[in-house]
JSON list of C-alpha atoms in Angstrom, two decimals:
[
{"chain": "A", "resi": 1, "resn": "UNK", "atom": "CA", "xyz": [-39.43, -9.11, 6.81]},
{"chain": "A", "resi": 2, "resn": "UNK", "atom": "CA", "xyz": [-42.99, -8.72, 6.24]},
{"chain": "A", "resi": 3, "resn": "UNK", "atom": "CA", "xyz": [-44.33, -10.86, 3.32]},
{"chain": "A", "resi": 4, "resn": "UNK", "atom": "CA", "xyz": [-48.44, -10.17, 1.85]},
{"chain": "A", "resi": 5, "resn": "UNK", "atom": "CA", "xyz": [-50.21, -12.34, 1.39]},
{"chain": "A", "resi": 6, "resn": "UNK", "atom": "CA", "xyz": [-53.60, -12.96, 0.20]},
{"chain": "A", "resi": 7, "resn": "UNK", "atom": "CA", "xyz": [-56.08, -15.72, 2.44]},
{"chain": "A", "resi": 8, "resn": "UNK", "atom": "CA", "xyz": [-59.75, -17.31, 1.29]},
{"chain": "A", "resi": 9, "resn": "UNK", "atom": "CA", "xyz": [-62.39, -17.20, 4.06]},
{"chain": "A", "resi": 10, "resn": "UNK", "atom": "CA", "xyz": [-65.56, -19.24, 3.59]},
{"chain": "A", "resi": 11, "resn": "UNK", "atom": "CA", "xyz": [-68.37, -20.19, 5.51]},
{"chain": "A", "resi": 12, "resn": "UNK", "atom": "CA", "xyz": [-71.90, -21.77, 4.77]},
{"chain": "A", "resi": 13, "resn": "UNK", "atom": "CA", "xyz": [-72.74, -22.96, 8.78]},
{"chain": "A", "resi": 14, "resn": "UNK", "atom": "CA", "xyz": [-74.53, -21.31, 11.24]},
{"chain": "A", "resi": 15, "resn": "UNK", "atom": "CA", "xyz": [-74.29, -17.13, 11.32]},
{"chain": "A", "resi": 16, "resn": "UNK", "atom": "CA", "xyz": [-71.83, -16.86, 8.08]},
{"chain": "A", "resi": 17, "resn": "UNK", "atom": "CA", "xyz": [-71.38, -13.15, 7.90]},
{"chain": "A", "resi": 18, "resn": "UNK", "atom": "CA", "xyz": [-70.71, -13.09, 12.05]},
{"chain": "A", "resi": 19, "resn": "UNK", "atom": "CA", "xyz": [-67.93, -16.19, 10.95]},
{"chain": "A", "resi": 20, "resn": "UNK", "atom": "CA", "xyz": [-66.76, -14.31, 8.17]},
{"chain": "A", "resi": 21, "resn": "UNK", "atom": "CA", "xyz": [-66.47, -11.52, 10.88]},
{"chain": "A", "resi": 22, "resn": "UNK", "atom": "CA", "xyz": [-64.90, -13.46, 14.03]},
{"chain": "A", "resi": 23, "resn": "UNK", "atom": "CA", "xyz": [-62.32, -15.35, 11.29]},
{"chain": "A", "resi": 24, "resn": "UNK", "atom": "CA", "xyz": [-61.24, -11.92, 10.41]},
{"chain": "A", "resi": 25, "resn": "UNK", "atom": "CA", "xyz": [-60.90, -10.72, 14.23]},
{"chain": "A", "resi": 26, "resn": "UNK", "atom": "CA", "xyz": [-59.03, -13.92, 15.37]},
{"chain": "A", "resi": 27, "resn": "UNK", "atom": "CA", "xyz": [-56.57, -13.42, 11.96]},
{"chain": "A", "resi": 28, "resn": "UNK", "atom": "CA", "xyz": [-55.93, -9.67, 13.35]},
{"chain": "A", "resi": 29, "resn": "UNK", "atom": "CA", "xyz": [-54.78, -10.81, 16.37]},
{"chain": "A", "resi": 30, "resn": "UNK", "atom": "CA", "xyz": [-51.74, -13.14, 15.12]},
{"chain": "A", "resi": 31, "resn": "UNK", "atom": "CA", "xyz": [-48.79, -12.06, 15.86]},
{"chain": "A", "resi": 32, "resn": "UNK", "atom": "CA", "xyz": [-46.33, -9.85, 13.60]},
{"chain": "A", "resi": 33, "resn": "UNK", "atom": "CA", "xyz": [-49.36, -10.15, 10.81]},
{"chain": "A", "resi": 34, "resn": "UNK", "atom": "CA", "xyz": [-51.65, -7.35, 9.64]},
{"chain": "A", "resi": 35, "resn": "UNK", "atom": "CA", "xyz": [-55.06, -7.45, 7.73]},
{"chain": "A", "resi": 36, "resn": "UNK", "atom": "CA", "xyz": [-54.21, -4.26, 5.21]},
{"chain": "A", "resi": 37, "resn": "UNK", "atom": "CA", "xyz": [-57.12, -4.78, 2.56]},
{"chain": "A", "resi": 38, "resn": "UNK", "atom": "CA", "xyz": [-60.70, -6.37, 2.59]},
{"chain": "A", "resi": 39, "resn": "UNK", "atom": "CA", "xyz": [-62.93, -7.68, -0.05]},
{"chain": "A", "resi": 40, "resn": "UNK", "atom": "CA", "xyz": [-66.25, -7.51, -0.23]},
{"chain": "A", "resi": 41, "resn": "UNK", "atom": "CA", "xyz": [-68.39, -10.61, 1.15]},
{"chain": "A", "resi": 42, "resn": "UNK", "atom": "CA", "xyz": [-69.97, -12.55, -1.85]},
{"chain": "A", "resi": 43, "resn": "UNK", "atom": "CA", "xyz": [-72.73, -15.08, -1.74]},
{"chain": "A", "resi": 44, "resn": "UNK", "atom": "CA", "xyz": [-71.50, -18.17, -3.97]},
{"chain": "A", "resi": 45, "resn": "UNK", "atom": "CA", "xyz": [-73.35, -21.40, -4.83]},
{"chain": "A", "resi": 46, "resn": "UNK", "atom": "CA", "xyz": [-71.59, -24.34, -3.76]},
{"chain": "A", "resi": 47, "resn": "UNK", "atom": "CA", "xyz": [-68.46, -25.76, -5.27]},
{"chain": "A", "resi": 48, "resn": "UNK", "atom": "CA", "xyz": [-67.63, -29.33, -5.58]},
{"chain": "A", "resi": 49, "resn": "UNK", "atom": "CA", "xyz": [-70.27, -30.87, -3.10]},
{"chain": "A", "resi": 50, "resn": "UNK", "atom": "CA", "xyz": [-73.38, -28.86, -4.02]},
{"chain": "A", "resi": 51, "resn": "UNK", "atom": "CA", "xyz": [-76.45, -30.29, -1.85]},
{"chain": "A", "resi": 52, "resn": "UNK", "atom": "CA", "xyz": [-75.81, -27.87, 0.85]},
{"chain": "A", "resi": 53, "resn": "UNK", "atom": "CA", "xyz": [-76.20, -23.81, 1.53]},
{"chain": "A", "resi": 54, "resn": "UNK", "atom": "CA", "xyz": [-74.85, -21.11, -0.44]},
{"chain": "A", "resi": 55, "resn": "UNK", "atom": "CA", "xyz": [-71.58, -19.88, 1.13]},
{"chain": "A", "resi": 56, "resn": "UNK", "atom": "CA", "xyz": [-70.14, -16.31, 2.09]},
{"chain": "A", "resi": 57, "resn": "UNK", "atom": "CA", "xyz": [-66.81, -15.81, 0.68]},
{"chain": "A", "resi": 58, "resn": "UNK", "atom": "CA", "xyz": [-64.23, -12.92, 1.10]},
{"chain": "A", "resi": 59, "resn": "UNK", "atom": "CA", "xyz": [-60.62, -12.31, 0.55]},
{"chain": "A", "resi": 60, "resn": "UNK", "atom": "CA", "xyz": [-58.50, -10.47, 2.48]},
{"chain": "A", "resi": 61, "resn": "UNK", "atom": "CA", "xyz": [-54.76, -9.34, 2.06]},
{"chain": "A", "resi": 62, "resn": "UNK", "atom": "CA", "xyz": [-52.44, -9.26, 5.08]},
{"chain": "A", "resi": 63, "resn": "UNK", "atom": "CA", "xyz": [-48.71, -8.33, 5.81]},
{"chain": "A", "resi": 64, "resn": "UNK", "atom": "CA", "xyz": [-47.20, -11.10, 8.20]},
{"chain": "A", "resi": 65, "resn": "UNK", "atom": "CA", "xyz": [-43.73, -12.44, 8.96]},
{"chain": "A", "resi": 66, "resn": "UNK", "atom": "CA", "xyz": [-44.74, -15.61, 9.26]},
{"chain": "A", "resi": 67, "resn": "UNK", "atom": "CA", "xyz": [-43.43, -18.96, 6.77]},
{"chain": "A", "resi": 68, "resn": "UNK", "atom": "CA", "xyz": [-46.49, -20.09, 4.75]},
{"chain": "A", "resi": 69, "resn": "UNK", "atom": "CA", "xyz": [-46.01, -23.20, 6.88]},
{"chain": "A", "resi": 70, "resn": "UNK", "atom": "CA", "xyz": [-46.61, -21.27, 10.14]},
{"chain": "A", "resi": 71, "resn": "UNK", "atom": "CA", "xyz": [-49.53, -19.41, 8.54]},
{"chain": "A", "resi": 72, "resn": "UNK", "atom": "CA", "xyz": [-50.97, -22.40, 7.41]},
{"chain": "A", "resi": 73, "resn": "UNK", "atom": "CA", "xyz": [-50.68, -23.42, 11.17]},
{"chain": "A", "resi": 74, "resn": "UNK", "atom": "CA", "xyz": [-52.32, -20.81, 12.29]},
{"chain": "A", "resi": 75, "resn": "UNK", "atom": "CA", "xyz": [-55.20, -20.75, 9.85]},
{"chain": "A", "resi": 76, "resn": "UNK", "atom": "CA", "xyz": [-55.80, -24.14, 10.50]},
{"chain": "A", "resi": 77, "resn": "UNK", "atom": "CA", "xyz": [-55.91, -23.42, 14.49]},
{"chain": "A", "resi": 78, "resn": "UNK", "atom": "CA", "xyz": [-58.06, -20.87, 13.85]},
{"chain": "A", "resi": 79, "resn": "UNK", "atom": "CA", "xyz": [-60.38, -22.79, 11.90]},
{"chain": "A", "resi": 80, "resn": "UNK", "atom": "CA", "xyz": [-60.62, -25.56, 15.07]},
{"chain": "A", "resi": 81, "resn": "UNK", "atom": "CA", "xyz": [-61.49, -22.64, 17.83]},
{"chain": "A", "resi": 82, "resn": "UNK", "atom": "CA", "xyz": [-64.16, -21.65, 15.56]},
{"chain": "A", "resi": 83, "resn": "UNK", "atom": "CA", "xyz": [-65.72, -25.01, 15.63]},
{"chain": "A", "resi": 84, "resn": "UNK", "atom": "CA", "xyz": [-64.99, -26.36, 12.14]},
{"chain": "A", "resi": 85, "resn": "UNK", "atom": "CA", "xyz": [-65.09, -29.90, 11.49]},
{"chain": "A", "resi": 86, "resn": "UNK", "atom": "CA", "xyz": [-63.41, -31.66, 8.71]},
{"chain": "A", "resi": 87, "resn": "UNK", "atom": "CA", "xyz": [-66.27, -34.20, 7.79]},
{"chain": "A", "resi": 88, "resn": "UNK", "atom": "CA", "xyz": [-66.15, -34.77, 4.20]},
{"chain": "A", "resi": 89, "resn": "UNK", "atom": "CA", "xyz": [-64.11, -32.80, 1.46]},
{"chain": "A", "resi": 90, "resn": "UNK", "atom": "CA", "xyz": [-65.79, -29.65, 0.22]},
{"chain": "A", "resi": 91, "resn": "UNK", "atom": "CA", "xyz": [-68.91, -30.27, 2.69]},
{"chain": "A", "resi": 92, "resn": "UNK", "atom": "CA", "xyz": [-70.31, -27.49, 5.08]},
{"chain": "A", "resi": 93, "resn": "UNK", "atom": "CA", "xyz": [-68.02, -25.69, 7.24]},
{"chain": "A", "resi": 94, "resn": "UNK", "atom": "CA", "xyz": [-68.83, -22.73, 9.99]},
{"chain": "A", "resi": 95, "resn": "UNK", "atom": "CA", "xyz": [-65.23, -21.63, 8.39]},
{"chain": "A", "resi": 96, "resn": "UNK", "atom": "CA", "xyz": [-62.61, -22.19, 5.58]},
{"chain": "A", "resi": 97, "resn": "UNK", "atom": "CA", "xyz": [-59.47, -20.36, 5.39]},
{"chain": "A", "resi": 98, "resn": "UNK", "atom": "CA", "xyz": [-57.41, -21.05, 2.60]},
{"chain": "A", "resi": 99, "resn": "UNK", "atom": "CA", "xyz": [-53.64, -19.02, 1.39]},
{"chain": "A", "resi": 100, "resn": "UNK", "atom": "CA", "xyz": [-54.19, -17.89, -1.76]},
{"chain": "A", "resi": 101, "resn": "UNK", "atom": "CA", "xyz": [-51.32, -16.53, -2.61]},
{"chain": "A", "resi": 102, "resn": "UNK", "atom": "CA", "xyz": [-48.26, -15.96, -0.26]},
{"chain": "A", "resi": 103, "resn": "UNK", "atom": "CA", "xyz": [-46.00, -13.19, -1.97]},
{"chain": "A", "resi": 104, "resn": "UNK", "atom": "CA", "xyz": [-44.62, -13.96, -5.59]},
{"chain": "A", "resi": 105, "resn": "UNK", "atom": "CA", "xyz": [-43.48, -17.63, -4.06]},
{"chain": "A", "resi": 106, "resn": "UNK", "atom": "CA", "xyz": [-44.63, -20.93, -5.18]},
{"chain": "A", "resi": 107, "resn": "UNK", "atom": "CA", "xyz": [-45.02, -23.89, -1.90]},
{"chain": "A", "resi": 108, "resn": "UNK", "atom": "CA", "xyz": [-45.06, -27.21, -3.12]},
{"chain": "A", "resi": 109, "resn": "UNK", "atom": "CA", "xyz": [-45.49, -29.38, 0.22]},
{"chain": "A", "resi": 110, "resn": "UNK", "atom": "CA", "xyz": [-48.13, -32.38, 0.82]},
{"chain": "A", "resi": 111, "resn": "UNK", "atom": "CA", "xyz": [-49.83, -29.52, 3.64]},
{"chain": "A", "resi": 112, "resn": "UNK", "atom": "CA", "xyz": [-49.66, -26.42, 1.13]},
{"chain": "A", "resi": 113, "resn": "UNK", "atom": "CA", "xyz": [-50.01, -25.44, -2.38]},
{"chain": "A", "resi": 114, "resn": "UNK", "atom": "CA", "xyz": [-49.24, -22.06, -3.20]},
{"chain": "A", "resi": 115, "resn": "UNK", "atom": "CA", "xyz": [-50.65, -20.65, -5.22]},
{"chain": "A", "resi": 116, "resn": "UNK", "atom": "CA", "xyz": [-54.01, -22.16, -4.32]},
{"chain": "A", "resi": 117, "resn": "UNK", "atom": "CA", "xyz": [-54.30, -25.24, -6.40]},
{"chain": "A", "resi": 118, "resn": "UNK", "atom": "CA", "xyz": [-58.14, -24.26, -7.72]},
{"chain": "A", "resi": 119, "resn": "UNK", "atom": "CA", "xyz": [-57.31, -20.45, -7.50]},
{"chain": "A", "resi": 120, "resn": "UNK", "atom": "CA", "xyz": [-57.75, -20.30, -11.32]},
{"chain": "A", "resi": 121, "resn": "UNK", "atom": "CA", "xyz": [-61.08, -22.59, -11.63]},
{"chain": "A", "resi": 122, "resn": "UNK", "atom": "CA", "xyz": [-62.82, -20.46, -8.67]},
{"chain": "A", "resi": 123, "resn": "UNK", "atom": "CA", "xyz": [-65.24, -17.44, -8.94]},
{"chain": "A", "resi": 124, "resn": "UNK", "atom": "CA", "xyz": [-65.77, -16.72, -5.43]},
{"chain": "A", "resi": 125, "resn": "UNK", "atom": "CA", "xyz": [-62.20, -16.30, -4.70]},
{"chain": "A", "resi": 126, "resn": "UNK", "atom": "CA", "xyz": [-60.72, -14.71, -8.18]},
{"chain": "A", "resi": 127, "resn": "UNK", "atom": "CA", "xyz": [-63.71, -11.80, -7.72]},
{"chain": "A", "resi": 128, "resn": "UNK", "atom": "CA", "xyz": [-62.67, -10.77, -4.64]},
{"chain": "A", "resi": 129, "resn": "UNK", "atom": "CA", "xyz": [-59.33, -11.59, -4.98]},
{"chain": "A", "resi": 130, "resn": "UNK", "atom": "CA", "xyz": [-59.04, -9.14, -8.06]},
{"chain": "A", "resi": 131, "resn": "UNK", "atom": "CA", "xyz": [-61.05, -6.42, -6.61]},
{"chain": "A", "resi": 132, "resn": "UNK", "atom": "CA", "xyz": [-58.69, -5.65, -3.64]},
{"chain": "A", "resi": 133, "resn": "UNK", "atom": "CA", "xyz": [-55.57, -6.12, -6.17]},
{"chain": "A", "resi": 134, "resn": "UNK", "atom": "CA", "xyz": [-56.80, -5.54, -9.54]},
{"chain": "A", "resi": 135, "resn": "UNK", "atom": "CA", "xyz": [-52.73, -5.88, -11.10]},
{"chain": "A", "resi": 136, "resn": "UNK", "atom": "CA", "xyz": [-52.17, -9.27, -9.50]},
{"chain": "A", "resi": 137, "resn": "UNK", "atom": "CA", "xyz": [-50.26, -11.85, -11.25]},
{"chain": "A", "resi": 138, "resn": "UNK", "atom": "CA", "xyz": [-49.66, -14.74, -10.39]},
{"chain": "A", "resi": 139, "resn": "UNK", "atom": "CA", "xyz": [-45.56, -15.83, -9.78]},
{"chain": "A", "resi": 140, "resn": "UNK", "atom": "CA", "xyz": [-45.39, -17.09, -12.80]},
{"chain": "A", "resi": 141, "resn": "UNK", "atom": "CA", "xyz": [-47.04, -14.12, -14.79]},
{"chain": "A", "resi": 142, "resn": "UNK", "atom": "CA", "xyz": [-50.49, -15.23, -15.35]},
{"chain": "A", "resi": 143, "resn": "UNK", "atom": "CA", "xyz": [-52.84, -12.24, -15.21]},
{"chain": "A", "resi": 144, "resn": "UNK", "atom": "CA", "xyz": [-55.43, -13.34, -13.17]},
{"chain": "A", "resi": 145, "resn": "UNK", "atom": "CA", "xyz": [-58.06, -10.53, -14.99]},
{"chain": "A", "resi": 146, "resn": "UNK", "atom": "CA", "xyz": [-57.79, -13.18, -18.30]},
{"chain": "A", "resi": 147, "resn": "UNK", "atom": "CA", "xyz": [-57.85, -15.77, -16.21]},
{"chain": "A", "resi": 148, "resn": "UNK", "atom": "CA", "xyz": [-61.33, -14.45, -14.64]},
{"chain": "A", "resi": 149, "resn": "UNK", "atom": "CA", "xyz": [-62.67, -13.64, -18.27]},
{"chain": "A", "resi": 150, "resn": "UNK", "atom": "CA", "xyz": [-62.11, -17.07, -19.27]},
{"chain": "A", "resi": 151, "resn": "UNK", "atom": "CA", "xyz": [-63.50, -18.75, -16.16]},
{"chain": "A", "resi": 152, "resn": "UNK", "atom": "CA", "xyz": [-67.04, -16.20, -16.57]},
{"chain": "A", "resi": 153, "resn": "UNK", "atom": "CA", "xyz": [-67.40, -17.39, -19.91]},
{"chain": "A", "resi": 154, "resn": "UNK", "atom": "CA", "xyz": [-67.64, -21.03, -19.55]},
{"chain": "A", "resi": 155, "resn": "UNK", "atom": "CA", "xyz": [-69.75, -20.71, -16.59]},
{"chain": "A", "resi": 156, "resn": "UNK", "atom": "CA", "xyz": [-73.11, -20.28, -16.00]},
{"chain": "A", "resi": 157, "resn": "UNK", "atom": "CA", "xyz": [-74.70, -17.58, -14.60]},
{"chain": "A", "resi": 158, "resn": "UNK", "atom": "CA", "xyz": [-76.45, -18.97, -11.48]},
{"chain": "A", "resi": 159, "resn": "UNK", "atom": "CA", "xyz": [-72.36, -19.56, -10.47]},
{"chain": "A", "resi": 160, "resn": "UNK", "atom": "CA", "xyz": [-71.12, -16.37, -10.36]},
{"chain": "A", "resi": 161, "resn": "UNK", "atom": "CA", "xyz": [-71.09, -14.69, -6.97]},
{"chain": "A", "resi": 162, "resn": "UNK", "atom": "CA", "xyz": [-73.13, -12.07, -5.81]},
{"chain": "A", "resi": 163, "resn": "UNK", "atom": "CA", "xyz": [-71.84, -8.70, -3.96]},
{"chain": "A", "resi": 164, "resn": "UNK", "atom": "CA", "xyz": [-73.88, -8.87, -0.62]},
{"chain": "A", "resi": 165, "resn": "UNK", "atom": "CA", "xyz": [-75.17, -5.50, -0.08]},
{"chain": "A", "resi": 166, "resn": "UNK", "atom": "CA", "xyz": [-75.11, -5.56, 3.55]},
{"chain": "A", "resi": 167, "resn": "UNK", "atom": "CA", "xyz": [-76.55, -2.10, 4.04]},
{"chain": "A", "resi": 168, "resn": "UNK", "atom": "CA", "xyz": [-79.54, -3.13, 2.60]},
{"chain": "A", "resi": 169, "resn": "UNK", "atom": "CA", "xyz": [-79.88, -6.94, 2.52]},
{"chain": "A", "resi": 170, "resn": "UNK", "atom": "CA", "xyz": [-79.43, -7.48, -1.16]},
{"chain": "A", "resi": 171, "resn": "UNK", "atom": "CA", "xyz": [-77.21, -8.49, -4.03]},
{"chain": "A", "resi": 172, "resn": "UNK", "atom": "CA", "xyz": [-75.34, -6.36, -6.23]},
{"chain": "A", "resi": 173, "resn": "UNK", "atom": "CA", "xyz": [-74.83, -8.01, -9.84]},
{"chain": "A", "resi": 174, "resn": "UNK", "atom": "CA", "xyz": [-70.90, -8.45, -10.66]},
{"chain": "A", "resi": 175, "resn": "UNK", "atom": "CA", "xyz": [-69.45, -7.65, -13.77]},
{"chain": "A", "resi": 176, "resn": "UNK", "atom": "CA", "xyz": [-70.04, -10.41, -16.26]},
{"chain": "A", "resi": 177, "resn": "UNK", "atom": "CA", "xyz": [-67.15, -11.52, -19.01]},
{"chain": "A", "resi": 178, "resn": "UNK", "atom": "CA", "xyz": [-65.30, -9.15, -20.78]},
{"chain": "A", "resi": 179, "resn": "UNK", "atom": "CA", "xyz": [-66.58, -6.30, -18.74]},
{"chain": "A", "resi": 180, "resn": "UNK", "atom": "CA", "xyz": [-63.85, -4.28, -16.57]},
{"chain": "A", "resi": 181, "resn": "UNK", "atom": "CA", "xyz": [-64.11, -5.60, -13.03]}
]
């Protein structure tokens, strides 16, 4: 039975966008898994650990048959082919894939939270999240469009992500609180 689910990608090392891109080509290739929707790419200040550069974030939505254990699995493979290094927590990485959201289930293991433990604190991944599924809820029923009008208005400005324009090399400004996304 296929299940959808919805996966972070990240990356602020080396060629981010070609990552972004090569993350999105190994995911394709799993097994009994599909990529059905893609977000935009957004360029997002640093979260957490903010003395390094400005990441690339997307979300995508897939169709798999996979256990969000074996996903995790193969994310996490994934990440080591590409070259990424787990150094410090929230430091640089060439890639970050994270599940966001694996169906209307909830995971509770040490390996995997789901839904995403900071899903509802995070900009770069509730912007794209909610523009390739404007209706999702999370499985307990929290609208994640509130959720994103609360998080725009207590943050500042220089935080929210910006819409690469990558026709032309430039941002595109994204909605700001209150304003339909």
């Amino acid at each position: 039975m296929k299940n959808k689910a919805y996966i972070a990608l990240g990356s602020n090392v080396g060629e981010k966008e070609e990552n972004l891109a090569q993350a999105q080509k190994h995911i394709a290739m799993i097994a009994d898994t599909k990529i059905t929707r893609t977000s935009s790419i957004y360029q997002t200040v640093p979260w957490g650990k903010t003395d390094q550069d400005d990441f690339l974030n997307q979300v995508i939505e897939i169709e798999t048959e996979f256990s969000p254990l074996q996903l995790l699995s193969v994310l996490l493979n994934i990440e080591i082919n590409m070259g990424r290094q787990r150094k410090e927590k929230w430091g640089p990485r060439i890639i970050d894939l994270d599940i966001l959201l694996y169906g209307e289930q909830t995971v509770d293991e040490p390996e995997l939270k789901v839904p995403h433990p900071y899903l509802c604190e995070r900009l770069f991944v509730l912007i794209p999240l909610l523009e390739i599924n404007p209706d999702i809820v999370l499985p307990d029923g929290t609208n994640l469009k509130e959720v994103l009008i609360r998080v725009k208005a207590r943050t500042d400005n220089k935080s929210i992500p910006n819409m690469l324009d990558l026709n032309k090399g430039s941002h595109i400004d994204t909605p700001k609180s209150g304003s339909r996304l």
